[in-house]
Structures are given as C-alpha cells and as structure tokens.
Coordinates of C-alpha atoms in Angstrom, one line a residue:
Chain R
X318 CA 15.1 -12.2 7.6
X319 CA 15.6 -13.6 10.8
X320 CA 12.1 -13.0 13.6
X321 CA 12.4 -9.7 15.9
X322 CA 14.9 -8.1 13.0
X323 CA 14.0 -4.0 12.2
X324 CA 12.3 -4.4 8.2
X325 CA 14.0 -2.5 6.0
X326 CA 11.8 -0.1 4.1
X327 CA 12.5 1.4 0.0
X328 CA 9.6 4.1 -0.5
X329 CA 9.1 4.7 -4.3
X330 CA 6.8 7.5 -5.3
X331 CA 6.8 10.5 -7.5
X332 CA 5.1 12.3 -4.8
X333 CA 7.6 13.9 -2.6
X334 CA 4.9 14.7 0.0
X335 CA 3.5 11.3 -0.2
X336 CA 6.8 9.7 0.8
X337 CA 6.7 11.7 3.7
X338 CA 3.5 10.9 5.0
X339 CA 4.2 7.3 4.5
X340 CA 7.8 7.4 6.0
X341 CA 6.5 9.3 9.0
X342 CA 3.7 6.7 9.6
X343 CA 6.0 3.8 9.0
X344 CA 8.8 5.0 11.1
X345 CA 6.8 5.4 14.1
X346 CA 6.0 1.5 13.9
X347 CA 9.2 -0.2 15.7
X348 CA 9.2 -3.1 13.8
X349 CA 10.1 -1.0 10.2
X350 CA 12.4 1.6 9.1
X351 CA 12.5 3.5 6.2
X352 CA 16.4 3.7 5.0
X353 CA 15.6 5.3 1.6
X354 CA 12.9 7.1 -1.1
X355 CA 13.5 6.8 -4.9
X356 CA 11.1 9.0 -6.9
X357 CA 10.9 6.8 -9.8
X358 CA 11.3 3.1 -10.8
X359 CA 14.6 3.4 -11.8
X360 CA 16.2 5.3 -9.0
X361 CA 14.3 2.3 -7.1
X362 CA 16.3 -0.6 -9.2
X363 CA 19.9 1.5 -8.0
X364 CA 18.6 2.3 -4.4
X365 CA 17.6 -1.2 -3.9
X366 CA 21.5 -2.4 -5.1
X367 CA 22.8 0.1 -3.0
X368 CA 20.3 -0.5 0.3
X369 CA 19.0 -4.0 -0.1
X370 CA 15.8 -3.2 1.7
X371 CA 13.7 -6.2 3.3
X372 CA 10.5 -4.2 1.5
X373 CA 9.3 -1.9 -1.5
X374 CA 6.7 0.1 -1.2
X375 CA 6.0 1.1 -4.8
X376 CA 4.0 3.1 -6.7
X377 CA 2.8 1.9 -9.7
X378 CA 2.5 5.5 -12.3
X379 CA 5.8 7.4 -12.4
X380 CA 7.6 8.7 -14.8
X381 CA 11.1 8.0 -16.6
X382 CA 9.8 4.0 -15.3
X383 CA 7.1 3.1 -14.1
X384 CA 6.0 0.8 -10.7
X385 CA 5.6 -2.6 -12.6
X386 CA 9.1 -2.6 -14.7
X387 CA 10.3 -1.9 -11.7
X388 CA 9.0 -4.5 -9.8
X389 CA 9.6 -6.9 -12.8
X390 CA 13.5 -5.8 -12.9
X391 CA 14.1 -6.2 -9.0
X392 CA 12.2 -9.3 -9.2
X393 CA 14.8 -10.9 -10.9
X394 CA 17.7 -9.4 -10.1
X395 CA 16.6 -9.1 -6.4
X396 CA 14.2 -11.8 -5.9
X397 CA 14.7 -11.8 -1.8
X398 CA 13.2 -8.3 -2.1
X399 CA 9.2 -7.9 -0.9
X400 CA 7.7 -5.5 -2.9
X401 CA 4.2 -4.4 -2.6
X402 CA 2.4 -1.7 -4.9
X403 CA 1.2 1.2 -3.6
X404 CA -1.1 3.0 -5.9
X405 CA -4.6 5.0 -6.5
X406 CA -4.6 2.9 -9.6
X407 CA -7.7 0.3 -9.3
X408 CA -7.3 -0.5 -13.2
X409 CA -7.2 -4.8 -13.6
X410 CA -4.4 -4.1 -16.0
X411 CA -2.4 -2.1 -13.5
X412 CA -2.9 -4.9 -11.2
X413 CA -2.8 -7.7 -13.2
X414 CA 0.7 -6.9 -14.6
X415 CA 1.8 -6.0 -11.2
X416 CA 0.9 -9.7 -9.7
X417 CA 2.5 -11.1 -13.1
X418 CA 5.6 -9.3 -12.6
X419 CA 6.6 -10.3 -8.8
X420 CA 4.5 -8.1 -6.8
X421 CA 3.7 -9.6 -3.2
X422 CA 0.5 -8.0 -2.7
X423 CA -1.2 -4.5 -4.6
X424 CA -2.7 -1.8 -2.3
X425 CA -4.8 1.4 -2.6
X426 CA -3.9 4.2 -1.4
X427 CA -7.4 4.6 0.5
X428 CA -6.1 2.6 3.5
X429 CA -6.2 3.6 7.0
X430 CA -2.8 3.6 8.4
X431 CA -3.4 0.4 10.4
X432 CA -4.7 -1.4 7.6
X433 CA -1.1 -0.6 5.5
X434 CA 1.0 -2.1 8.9
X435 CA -1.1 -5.1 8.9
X436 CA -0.8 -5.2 5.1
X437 CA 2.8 -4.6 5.4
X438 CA 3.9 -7.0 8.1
X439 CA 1.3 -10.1 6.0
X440 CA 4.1 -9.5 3.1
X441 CA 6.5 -9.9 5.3
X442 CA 4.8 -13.3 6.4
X443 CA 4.9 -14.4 3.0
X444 CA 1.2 -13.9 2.4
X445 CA -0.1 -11.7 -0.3
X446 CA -2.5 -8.7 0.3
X447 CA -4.8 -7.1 -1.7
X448 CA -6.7 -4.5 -0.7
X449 CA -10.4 -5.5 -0.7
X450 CA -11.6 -2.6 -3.7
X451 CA -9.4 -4.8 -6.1
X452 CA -9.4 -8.3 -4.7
X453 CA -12.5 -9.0 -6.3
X454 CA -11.2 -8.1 -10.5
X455 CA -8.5 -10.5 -9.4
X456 CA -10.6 -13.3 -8.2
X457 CA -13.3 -12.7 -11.0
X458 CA -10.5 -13.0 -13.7
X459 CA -8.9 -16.2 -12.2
X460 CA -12.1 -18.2 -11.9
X461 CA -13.2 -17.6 -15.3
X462 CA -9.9 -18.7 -16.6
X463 CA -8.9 -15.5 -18.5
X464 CA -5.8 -14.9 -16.7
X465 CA -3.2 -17.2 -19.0
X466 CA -0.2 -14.6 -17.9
X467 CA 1.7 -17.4 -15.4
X468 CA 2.9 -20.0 -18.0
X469 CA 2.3 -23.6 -16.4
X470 CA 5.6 -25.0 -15.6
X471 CA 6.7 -28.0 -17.4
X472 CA 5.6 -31.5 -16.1
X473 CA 9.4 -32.5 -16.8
X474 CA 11.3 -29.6 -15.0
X475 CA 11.4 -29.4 -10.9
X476 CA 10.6 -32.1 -8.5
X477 CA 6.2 -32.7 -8.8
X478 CA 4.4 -31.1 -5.7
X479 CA 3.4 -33.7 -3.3
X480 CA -0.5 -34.5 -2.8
X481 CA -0.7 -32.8 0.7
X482 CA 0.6 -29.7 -1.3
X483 CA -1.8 -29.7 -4.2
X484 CA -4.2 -29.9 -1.6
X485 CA -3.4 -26.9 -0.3
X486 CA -2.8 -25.3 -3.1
X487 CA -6.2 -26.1 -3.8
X488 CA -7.9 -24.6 -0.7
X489 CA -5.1 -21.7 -1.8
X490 CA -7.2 -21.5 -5.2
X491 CA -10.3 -20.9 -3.3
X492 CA -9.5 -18.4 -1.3
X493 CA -8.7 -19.6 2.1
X494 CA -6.1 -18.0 4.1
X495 CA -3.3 -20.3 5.4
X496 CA -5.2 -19.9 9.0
X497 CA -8.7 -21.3 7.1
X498 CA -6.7 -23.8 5.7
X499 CA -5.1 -25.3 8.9
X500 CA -8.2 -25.4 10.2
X501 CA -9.8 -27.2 7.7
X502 CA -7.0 -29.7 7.2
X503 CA -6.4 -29.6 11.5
X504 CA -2.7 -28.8 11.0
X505 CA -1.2 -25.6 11.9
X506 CA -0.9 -22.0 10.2
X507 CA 2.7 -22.8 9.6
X508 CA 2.7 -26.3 8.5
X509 CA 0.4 -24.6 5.9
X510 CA 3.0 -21.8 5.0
X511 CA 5.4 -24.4 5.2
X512 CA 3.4 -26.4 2.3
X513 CA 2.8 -23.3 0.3
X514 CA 6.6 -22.2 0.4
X515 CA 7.7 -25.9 -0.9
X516 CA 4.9 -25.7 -3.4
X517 CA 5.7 -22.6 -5.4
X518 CA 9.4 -23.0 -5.3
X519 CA 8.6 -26.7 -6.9
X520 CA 6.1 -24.9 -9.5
X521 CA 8.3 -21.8 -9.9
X522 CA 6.0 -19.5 -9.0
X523 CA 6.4 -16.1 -6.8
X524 CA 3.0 -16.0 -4.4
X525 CA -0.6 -17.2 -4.0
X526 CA -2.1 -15.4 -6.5
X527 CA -0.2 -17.0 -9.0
X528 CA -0.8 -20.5 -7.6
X529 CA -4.4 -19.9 -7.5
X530 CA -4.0 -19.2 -11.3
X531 CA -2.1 -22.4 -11.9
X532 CA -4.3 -24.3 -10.3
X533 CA -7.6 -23.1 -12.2
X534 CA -5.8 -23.2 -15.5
X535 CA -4.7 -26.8 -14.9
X536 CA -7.9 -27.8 -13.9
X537 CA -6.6 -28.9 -10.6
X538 CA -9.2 -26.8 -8.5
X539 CA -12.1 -28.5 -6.3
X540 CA -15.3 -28.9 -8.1
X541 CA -17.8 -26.4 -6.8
X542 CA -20.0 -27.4 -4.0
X543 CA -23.4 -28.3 -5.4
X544 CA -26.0 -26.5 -3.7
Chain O
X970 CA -10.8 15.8 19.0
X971 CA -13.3 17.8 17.2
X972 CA -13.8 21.2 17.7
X973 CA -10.7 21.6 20.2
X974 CA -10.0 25.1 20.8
X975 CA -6.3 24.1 20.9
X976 CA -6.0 22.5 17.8
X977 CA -5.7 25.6 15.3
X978 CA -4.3 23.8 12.7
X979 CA -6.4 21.7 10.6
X980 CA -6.0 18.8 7.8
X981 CA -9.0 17.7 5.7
X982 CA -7.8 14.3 4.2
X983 CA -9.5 11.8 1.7
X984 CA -6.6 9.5 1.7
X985 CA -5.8 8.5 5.7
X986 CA -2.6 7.8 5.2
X987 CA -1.6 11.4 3.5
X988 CA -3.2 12.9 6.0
X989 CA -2.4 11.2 9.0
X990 CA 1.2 10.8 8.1
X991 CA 1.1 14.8 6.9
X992 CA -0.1 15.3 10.8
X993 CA 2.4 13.0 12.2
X994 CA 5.4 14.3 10.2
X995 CA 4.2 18.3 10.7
X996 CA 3.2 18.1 15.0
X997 CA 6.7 16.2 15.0
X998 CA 8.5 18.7 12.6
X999 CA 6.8 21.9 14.3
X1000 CA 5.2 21.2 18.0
X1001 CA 2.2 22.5 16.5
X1002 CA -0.6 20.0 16.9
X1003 CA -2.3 19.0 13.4
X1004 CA -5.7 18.2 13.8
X1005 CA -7.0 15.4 11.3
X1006 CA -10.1 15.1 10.0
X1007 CA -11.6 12.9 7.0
X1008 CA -12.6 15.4 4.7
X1009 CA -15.9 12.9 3.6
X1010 CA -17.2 13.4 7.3
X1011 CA -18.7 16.6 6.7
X1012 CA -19.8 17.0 10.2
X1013 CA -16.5 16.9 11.5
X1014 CA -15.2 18.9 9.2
X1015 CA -17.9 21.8 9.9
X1016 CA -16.9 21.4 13.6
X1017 CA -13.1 21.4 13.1
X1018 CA -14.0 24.5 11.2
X1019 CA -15.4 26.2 13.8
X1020 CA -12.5 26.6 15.9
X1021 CA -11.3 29.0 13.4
X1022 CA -8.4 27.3 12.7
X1023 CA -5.6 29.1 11.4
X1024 CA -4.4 27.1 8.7
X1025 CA -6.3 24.3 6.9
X1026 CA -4.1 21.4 4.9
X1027 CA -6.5 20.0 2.9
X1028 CA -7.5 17.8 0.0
X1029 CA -10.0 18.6 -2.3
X1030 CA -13.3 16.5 -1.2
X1031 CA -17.5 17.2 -1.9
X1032 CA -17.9 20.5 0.1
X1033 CA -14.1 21.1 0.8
X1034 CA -12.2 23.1 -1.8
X1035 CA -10.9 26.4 -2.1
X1036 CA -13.9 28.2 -2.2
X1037 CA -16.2 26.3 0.0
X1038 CA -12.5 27.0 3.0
X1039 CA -12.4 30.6 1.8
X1040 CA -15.9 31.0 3.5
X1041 CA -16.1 28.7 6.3
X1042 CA -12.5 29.4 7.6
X1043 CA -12.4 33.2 7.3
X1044 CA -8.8 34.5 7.4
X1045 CA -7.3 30.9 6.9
X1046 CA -4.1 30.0 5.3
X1047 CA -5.2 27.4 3.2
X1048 CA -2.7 24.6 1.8
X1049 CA -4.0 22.2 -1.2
X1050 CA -2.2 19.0 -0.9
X1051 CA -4.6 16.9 -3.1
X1052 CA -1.9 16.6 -6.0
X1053 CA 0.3 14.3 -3.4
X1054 CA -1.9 11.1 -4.6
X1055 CA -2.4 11.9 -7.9
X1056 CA -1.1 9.5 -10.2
X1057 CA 0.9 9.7 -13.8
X1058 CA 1.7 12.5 -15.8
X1059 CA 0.7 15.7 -13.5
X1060 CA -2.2 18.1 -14.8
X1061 CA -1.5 21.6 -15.4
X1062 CA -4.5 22.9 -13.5
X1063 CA -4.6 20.4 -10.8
X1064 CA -1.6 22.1 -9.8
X1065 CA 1.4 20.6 -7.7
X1066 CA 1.8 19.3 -4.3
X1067 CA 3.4 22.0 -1.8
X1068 CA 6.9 20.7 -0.5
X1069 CA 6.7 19.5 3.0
X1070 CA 8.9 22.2 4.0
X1071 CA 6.8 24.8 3.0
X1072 CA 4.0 23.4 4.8
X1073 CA 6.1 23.0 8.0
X1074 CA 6.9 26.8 7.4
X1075 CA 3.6 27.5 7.0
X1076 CA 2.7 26.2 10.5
X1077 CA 5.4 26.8 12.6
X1078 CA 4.8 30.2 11.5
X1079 CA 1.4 30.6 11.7
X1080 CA 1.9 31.7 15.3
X1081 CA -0.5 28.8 16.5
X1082 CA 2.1 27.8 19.2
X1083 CA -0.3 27.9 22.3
X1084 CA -0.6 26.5 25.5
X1085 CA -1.0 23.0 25.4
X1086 CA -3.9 22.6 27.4
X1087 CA -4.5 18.6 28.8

C-alpha cells in the first residue's frame, strides 16, 4: 500500500456492539476506514474476497469459525492481508496458534483507544504488536525452546540469509525493536526493516515472532551476556 | 468532565475501547453527550453519579452492577452492555448485548437534550 493511502479496515466480531465501538473509534482516525464487519470467521474469508481490506481486525472466539482458521485461511489465500487479533482471550494457546497461523500481532481488548491506533498503524509498518499482558507467555515460551510450531526451513530451499541479516535477526530474537536495532548497529530504522523484510521472505517466514523462534530453535541466537 | 451537570448520560466501561467507542458512536448518533468513565475508578464513578444522570450504559465492574446503579442512580435507565466483550459461546444468564439501536433509542429519548453549556 502506497504511503499517505486511506487503510482499509475488515472488523470481525460476534459482538455486534463491539464492532460498533471499534468502527466508530477507527473511523474518526483519517488515516483508516472501516469498509466492512463479518460476524464470524467465515463471513470474514468471503468479505475479505469481496473487499480486499489492507487490515483484519479479528476476534479470536466466534462461532460457526473461529478467529485463528480464519486467519490461517486468509493467510494463504490472501497473504497481502494484515490481520491482527482482537480478543479478551489471554490463553498462550489462543495466542500461540494465532502467531503460528499468520497473525501480525495479537491484542487485548483492554487497550485504550490510542494504544489500538498506535498498534494498528505498527502492523501496518510491518512490525508485530503484542499487547504487553501477553508479550511475556510469548517470549517465556520462545526462550525456553518449547515453541517447535514454525518448521525450520530447509538449508537447500531459498537463497541463505546474508550475515548482516542473521545479525539482525538475532538482535530481532532478543527483543529489540527495529529502532533499538539501528541504533545498535548505527544504520537506520528502515535499512533494519529493509533487512528483516529480505530475511523472512528468504526463511519463509510471516513476522518477527516467528523469526525470533527460528533463530532460538537453530541455535543462531547471541549467547547471553555474562553478568 | 466529572460531575458535569450537563452530561446526563453516563457510561461505566471496563474495556476503553467499548466504552469510548459506545460514547463516540451514541453523542454522534443522538447529539446527546455520553459521559465516559472507567468503571474501576470508583471515585469518578461516585461523582458521575451524582449528577443524577438519566441513563447509565454500563459494564459490570466491583461496585457497579445492577443493584449497586439501582441505588446510587435513583430513577435511572440503566443499560448492561458487559456481554459486548464476552467471548465464545454466550451464557444464558450473562444475558445479551443490547443492539446499538436500542441504546441510541434509549438516549435520544431519554429527553436529556439540554442546553449545551460551554
């Protein structure tokens, strides 16, 4: 999506008055617009053909399908598609499966509104938010190497990623934001995006999260500093 | 602001985004100001209260539910939206979430229209 362009908004909840309260507060931001509401996952999958929104907002419990087969359809039949969770649900398995499935970031519903526009417009940076109640089960479960759901991509398939990137997938691993990084590194925040973007497209992976995994599992990350 | 006379209308949140977005969507729907509140503040809750607010949107928080409204908004219409963020299959005695338009009925006709005072 081209820089200045309107982001175009799915809201998928099973709440009708929730979808109103978040249209209403998303609408009055001028740089997103909601142009539909599905109720369910799968009214999501045909809205989303029909609409081809920039963004999902989706909620992760609904009936007839739920948030993450949702997410995991779209994701592959729609992988341009940002979609972020939207939930009450705090459960690791909930979150876990969301991230495994194509999710760009997973937020409570226990934001303030300006918290879910920053969290909003970071997707649409290509960064992947988590809101800070959950963040920590995610973190927790990469670093003690639990979290085998992203299968390591074959040392024979794709072009390898260069050592610059490793490095930065590295710093990626141990938490650093891609501002942190360029500052640690003395390159800028987008010559770090830039690095990450060419990085997971080489490892076929979808965000950060994801590359944080690969990295611990492959035993690529940075030994802890002694102290 | 707290304890404005001219805000009648009153919305007890837990979730900001419900209830600021409930506000936004109702003042916008109606030209009745919605007063929001955090529900967990109980302070500003007991001080929105006292402006005898004419209708009170609420979710269900420590200190604000249907019985603890009844008696410290006399005479208030009172509008339980808590089931708009509960998640999976619904429960029975948690009830349902109004529709919008019913609370936009509610407050347009509520006769709370005033004089905007600035």
């Amino acid at each position: 999506m081209p820089q200045g362009d309107v982001v175009r908004v799915l809201l998928v909840d099973d709440q009708p008055l929730f979808r109103t309260a978040i249209a209403s507060l998303i609408n009055a931001q001028d740089d997103f617009t909601v142009v539909g509401e599905a109720e369910n996952g799968l009214i999501a999958v045909e809205r989303a053909h029909e609409l081809k929104p920039d963004l999902i907002v989706m909620d992760v419990e609904m009936p007839v399908m739920d948030g993450v087969e949702a997410t995991r359809l779209l994701t592959e039949q729609m992988p341009a598609i940002r979609i972020v969770m939207l939930t009450v649900s705090d459960s690791e398995e909930h979150l876990f499966d969301a991230v495994r499935n194509g999710a760009s970031g997973y937020l409570l519903k226990d934001l303030r509104p300006d918290q879910l526009y920053d969290m909003l417009r970071s997707v649409m940076r290509g960064e992947t938010p988590i809101s800070p109640a959950v963040a920590g089960l995610l973190i927790s479960e990469v670093r003690s190497g639990n979290w085998t759901a992203v299968e390591a991509p074959s040392a024979t398939t794709g072009p390898p990623i260069t050592a610059r990137e490793l490095e930065i997938l590295q710093l990626v691993a141990e938490g650093l934001s891609n501002k942190q990084i360029g500052r640690r590194l003395s390159i800028t925040e987008g010559t770090v995006k830039n690095h990450v973007h060419n990085a997971l497209e080489k490892l076929h992976l979808d965000n950060r999260i994801q590359a944080a995994s690969y990295i611990v599992r492959q035993g690529l990350g940075h030994s802890p500093d002694p102290s | 602001m707290p304890g404005d006379q001219n805000h009648p209308v009153v919305l007890l949140y837990v979730h900001p985004i419900l209830g600021e977005g409930i506000a936004a969507y109702v003042t916008a729907e109606t030209g009745v100001p919605v007063q929001a509140v955090s529900a967990l503040d109980h302070a500003a809750v007991s001080t929105a209260l006292s402006a005898r607010p004419r209708v009170v949107i609420f979710e269900r928080a420590a200190g604000v539910d249907l019985a603890d409204l009844t008696y410290q908004a006399p005479g208030a219409l009172l509008i339980d939206v808590s089931a708009a963020v509960m998640s999976g299959t619904p429960i029975p005695e948690q009830g349902q979430a109004p529709a919008v338009e019913s609370i936009v009925h509610a407050v347009a006709g509520s006769g709370v229209a005033h004089p905007h005072a600035s």
